[in-house]
Coordinates of C-alpha atoms in Angstrom, one line a residue:
G1 CA -84.1 112.0 133.8
R2 CA -84.5 114.7 136.5
A3 CA -83.7 118.3 135.5
E4 CA -81.1 118.7 138.3
D5 CA -79.2 115.6 136.9
V6 CA -78.7 117.2 133.5
P7 CA -75.6 119.3 134.2
R8 CA -74.0 116.3 136.0
T9 CA -74.7 114.0 133.2
V10 CA -73.4 116.4 130.5
K11 CA -70.2 116.9 132.6
A12 CA -69.7 113.2 132.9
E13 CA -70.2 112.7 129.1
R14 CA -67.5 115.4 128.5
E15 CA -65.1 113.7 130.8
I16 CA -65.7 110.3 129.3
G17 CA -65.1 111.8 125.8
S18 CA -61.8 113.4 127.1
A19 CA -60.8 110.1 128.6
G20 CA -61.4 108.3 125.3
A21 CA -59.4 110.8 123.4
S22 CA -56.5 110.6 125.9
A23 CA -56.5 106.8 125.7
A24 CA -56.5 106.9 121.9
T25 CA -53.4 109.2 121.8
G26 CA -51.5 108.3 125.0
A27 CA -52.2 104.6 125.5
G28 CA -53.3 103.7 122.0
S29 CA -49.9 102.5 120.9
S30 CA -50.0 99.7 123.5
S31 CA -53.1 97.9 122.3
G32 CA -53.1 94.3 123.3
G33 CA -50.5 94.4 126.0
L34 CA -49.6 95.8 129.4
I35 CA -47.5 98.9 130.0
A36 CA -44.4 98.3 132.1
T37 CA -44.5 101.8 133.7
T38 CA -46.4 105.0 133.2
G39 CA -45.3 108.6 133.3
G40 CA -48.2 111.1 133.3
G41 CA -50.4 108.7 131.4
S42 CA -48.0 108.1 128.5
C43 CA -45.5 105.5 127.6
S44 CA -42.8 104.6 125.1
S45 CA -43.0 101.6 122.8
T46 CA -40.3 99.8 124.9
D47 CA -42.7 99.8 127.9
V48 CA -45.3 97.6 126.2
L49 CA -45.9 93.9 126.9
G50 CA -47.4 92.0 124.1
A51 CA -48.1 93.0 120.5
E52 CA -48.2 96.6 119.5
A53 CA -50.7 98.2 117.1
G54 CA -50.1 101.3 115.1
G55 CA -52.4 104.4 115.6
G56 CA -55.1 104.8 118.3
E57 CA -57.2 102.1 119.9
D58 CA -60.3 101.1 117.9
L59 CA -62.8 101.6 120.8
A60 CA -65.7 101.1 118.3
A61 CA -64.7 97.4 118.4
L62 CA -65.6 97.1 122.1
V63 CA -68.6 94.8 122.7
L64 CA -71.0 95.8 125.4
V65 CA -72.2 93.2 127.8
K66 CA -75.8 92.7 129.1
G67 CA -76.6 95.2 131.8
H68 CA -73.7 97.5 130.9
S69 CA -75.6 100.6 132.1
R70 CA -75.3 99.3 135.7
R71 CA -71.5 98.7 135.5
P72 CA -68.9 101.4 136.3
L73 CA -65.8 100.5 134.1
W74 CA -64.7 100.7 130.6
V75 CA -61.7 98.4 130.1
Y76 CA -59.6 99.0 127.0
P77 CA -57.3 96.5 125.3
S78 CA -54.3 98.5 126.4
G79 CA -55.2 98.1 130.1
R80 CA -56.5 101.7 130.3
I81 CA -59.6 101.8 132.6
V82 CA -62.2 104.6 132.6
F83 CA -64.2 104.6 135.8
E84 CA -67.6 106.3 136.2
C85 CA -67.1 107.3 139.8
F86 CA -70.7 108.4 140.4
H87 CA -71.5 104.7 140.6
P88 CA -73.4 103.7 143.8
K89 CA -70.5 101.5 144.9
S90 CA -67.7 103.9 143.8
A91 CA -65.8 103.6 147.1
E92 CA -65.4 99.8 146.8
V93 CA -64.5 100.1 143.1
T94 CA -61.9 102.8 143.9
D95 CA -60.3 100.6 146.5
F96 CA -60.0 97.8 143.9
L97 CA -58.6 100.1 141.2
M98 CA -56.0 101.7 143.5
A99 CA -54.8 98.2 144.4
V100 CA -54.4 96.9 140.9
A101 CA -53.8 99.9 138.7
E102 CA -52.0 103.3 138.6
P103 CA -54.1 106.5 138.6
V104 CA -53.7 108.6 135.5
S105 CA -56.4 111.3 135.8
R106 CA -58.9 111.8 138.5
P107 CA -61.4 114.7 137.9
E108 CA -64.7 115.0 139.6
L109 CA -66.9 112.4 137.8
V110 CA -64.7 110.2 135.6
H111 CA -61.3 108.7 136.6
E112 CA -58.7 107.0 134.4
Y113 CA -56.4 104.2 135.6
Q114 CA -53.7 102.2 133.8
I115 CA -52.9 98.5 134.6
T116 CA -49.2 98.1 134.4
V117 CA -46.6 95.5 135.3
L118 CA -45.7 97.3 138.4
S119 CA -49.3 97.8 139.5
L120 CA -50.0 94.0 139.1
N121 CA -46.8 93.3 141.1
A122 CA -48.0 95.6 143.9
A123 CA -51.4 93.9 143.8
V124 CA -49.9 90.4 144.1
S125 CA -47.7 91.6 147.0
T126 CA -50.8 92.4 149.0
G127 CA -52.3 89.0 148.5
I128 CA -54.5 89.6 145.4
D129 CA -54.5 86.8 142.9
I130 CA -54.2 87.4 139.2
E131 CA -57.3 85.4 138.4
Q132 CA -59.1 87.4 141.0
V133 CA -58.2 90.6 139.2
I134 CA -59.5 89.3 135.9
Q135 CA -62.8 88.0 137.5
I136 CA -63.5 91.4 139.2
L137 CA -62.7 93.3 135.9
V138 CA -65.1 91.0 134.1
R139 CA -67.8 91.6 136.7
L140 CA -67.4 95.4 136.6
S141 CA -66.7 96.1 133.0
K142 CA -69.3 97.5 130.6
N143 CA -67.5 95.8 127.7
E144 CA -66.1 92.3 127.1
L145 CA -62.4 92.1 128.0
D146 CA -60.1 91.9 125.0
G147 CA -58.6 88.4 124.7
S148 CA -55.0 89.6 124.2
F149 CA -55.3 91.8 127.3
V150 CA -56.4 88.9 129.5
Q151 CA -53.6 86.7 128.1
S152 CA -51.0 89.4 128.8
I153 CA -52.2 89.7 132.4
R154 CA -52.0 85.9 132.9
R155 CA -48.6 85.7 131.1
Q156 CA -47.2 88.4 133.4
G157 CA -48.8 86.7 136.4
Q158 CA -46.6 83.6 135.8
C159 CA -43.6 85.7 136.8
I160 CA -45.2 88.0 139.5
G161 CA -44.7 86.8 143.0
K162 CA -42.0 84.3 142.1
S163 CA -39.1 86.8 142.5
K164 CA -38.3 88.6 145.7
L165 CA -35.7 90.9 147.1
V166 CA -35.5 90.1 150.8
L167 CA -33.8 92.0 153.6
R168 CA -32.7 89.5 156.2
N169 CA -30.1 90.0 159.0
N170 CA -29.0 93.3 157.3
R171 CA -28.2 91.4 154.1
R172 CA -29.9 91.4 150.7
F173 CA -31.0 88.2 148.9
L174 CA -32.7 87.4 145.6
E175 CA -35.1 84.5 146.2
F176 CA -36.9 82.9 143.2
A177 CA -39.4 80.0 143.2
D178 CA -38.1 79.1 139.7
A179 CA -34.3 78.6 139.4
E180 CA -34.5 79.3 135.7
L181 CA -35.9 82.7 136.2
L182 CA -33.1 83.5 138.7
Q183 CA -30.5 82.3 136.2
K184 CA -32.0 84.5 133.5
L185 CA -31.8 87.5 135.8
C186 CA -28.3 86.7 136.9
E187 CA -27.2 86.7 133.2
D188 CA -27.8 90.5 133.1
P189 CA -24.5 92.3 133.4
D190 CA -25.7 94.7 136.2
V191 CA -26.9 91.8 138.3
A192 CA -23.9 89.6 137.6
Q193 CA -21.7 92.4 139.0
S194 CA -23.9 92.6 142.1
I195 CA -23.8 88.9 143.1
L196 CA -21.6 88.0 146.1
Q197 CA -19.6 84.8 146.1
Q198 CA -21.7 83.0 148.7
D199 CA -23.9 80.3 147.3
L200 CA -27.1 80.3 149.4
A201 CA -29.3 78.1 147.3
Q202 CA -29.8 75.9 150.4
D203 CA -30.3 76.8 154.0
D204 CA -26.8 76.8 155.6
G205 CA -28.2 76.4 159.1
D206 CA -27.0 79.7 160.6
G207 CA -30.4 81.4 160.3
A208 CA -29.3 83.4 157.3
G209 CA -30.9 81.1 154.7
P210 CA -34.4 81.2 153.3
A211 CA -37.3 79.7 155.3
Q212 CA -38.1 77.4 152.4
A213 CA -36.4 75.7 149.5
E214 CA -35.9 78.4 146.9
A215 CA -33.2 79.4 144.4
T216 CA -31.3 82.1 146.3
V217 CA -28.3 84.3 145.9
E218 CA -26.9 87.2 148.0
I219 CA -26.3 90.5 146.4
N220 CA -24.2 93.6 147.2
P221 CA -26.5 95.9 149.3
L222 CA -24.8 98.9 147.6
R223 CA -26.2 97.8 144.2
V224 CA -29.8 97.2 145.1
E225 CA -31.1 99.8 142.8
E226 CA -29.1 98.5 139.8
V227 CA -30.6 95.0 140.4
K228 CA -34.1 96.3 140.7
A229 CA -33.7 98.3 137.5
A230 CA -32.4 95.2 135.7
A231 CA -35.3 93.0 136.9
H232 CA -37.7 95.7 135.7
R233 CA -36.1 95.7 132.2
L234 CA -36.6 91.9 132.1
R235 CA -40.3 92.2 133.1
M236 CA -39.5 90.5 136.4
P237 CA -40.3 93.1 139.0
L238 CA -39.1 92.1 142.5
L239 CA -41.4 91.8 145.5
Q240 CA -39.5 93.6 148.3
E241 CA -39.8 92.0 151.7
Y242 CA -38.2 92.5 155.2
D243 CA -37.8 89.3 157.1
Y244 CA -38.0 91.0 160.5
R245 CA -38.5 87.8 162.5
Q246 CA -35.0 86.7 161.6
D247 CA -33.5 90.2 162.1
R248 CA -32.6 89.8 165.7
T249 CA -29.1 90.7 166.9
D250 CA -27.5 92.5 169.9
K251 CA -27.7 95.7 167.9
N252 CA -31.3 95.1 166.8
P253 CA -33.1 93.6 169.8
Q254 CA -36.9 93.0 169.9
L255 CA -38.8 95.9 171.5
N256 CA -41.3 94.8 174.2
G257 CA -43.8 97.5 173.3
H258 CA -47.6 97.3 173.3
V259 CA -50.4 99.5 172.1
K260 CA -52.1 101.3 175.0
P261 CA -55.6 99.9 175.7
E262 CA -57.3 103.3 175.1
I263 CA -55.8 103.5 171.6
A264 CA -58.2 102.6 168.8
V265 CA -56.6 101.8 165.4
R266 CA -58.6 103.6 162.7
A267 CA -60.0 101.7 159.7
Y268 CA -57.6 103.1 157.2
Q269 CA -54.6 102.4 159.5
Q270 CA -55.7 98.8 159.9
H271 CA -56.1 98.5 156.1
A272 CA -52.6 99.8 155.5
L273 CA -51.1 97.5 158.2
S274 CA -52.9 94.5 156.8
K275 CA -51.3 95.1 153.4
M276 CA -47.8 95.6 154.9
F277 CA -48.0 92.6 157.1
S278 CA -50.1 90.2 155.0
V279 CA -47.7 87.4 155.6
D280 CA -46.8 86.5 159.2
G281 CA -43.2 87.5 160.1
V282 CA -42.6 89.4 156.8
A283 CA -43.1 93.0 156.0
K284 CA -43.8 94.1 152.4

């Protein structure tokens, strides 16, 4: 209500209007589903998970929740998020959005993000649960979340985290918690050409097998990119891990190095390291 706030408010309203127009044209065709990947805020129809809808998103159908003026996010049915970054807790909200979504546009007062298959995969790899993502979005959103959007996140969450590409002893392994998912991936021609003859579904006792019972196959390290692309096409993005605890050979000995006592790890460095080494003995 203060006079000095008027230019800032007007600018925010303009950015929100621009964000809404962008969503209606760029992400509107993906209403009711998740985008597999983004490229400058746009996507093709083949990148959409869930049902498609012709034309732009009907944002007039969004239902505001009680106390919406105190919440910082608009969450569209396509997974597009508009963030009013002048919110008092903008730093915490930004950290969350950067962990679960891809930035699309970040001007001064209003930012746009897009939740995609890959962004959810990255979030799960750092220890964030899919249900936790939904709960936080519900708590921060000005509008009620679209039911089909929530279902698409949960549906994708059934596959995320169950498929891994592991580097162990300088060899590459596909490790799946669900043998049927691995079989489905192996039926892809690019993946079938990449599988080596060894059957490592069970630990063979030489230290090269998985630490726990999982459906596992070894792949040609020269065809890693082809396997990753095939998994992405099948909506089964692979969590990439480095099992460094088992990567100990004469050519790769353990280094007995320690941080000097006078060295203080900065907060952002500690945050980055905690994401990379969220699981003991494994780097993500």
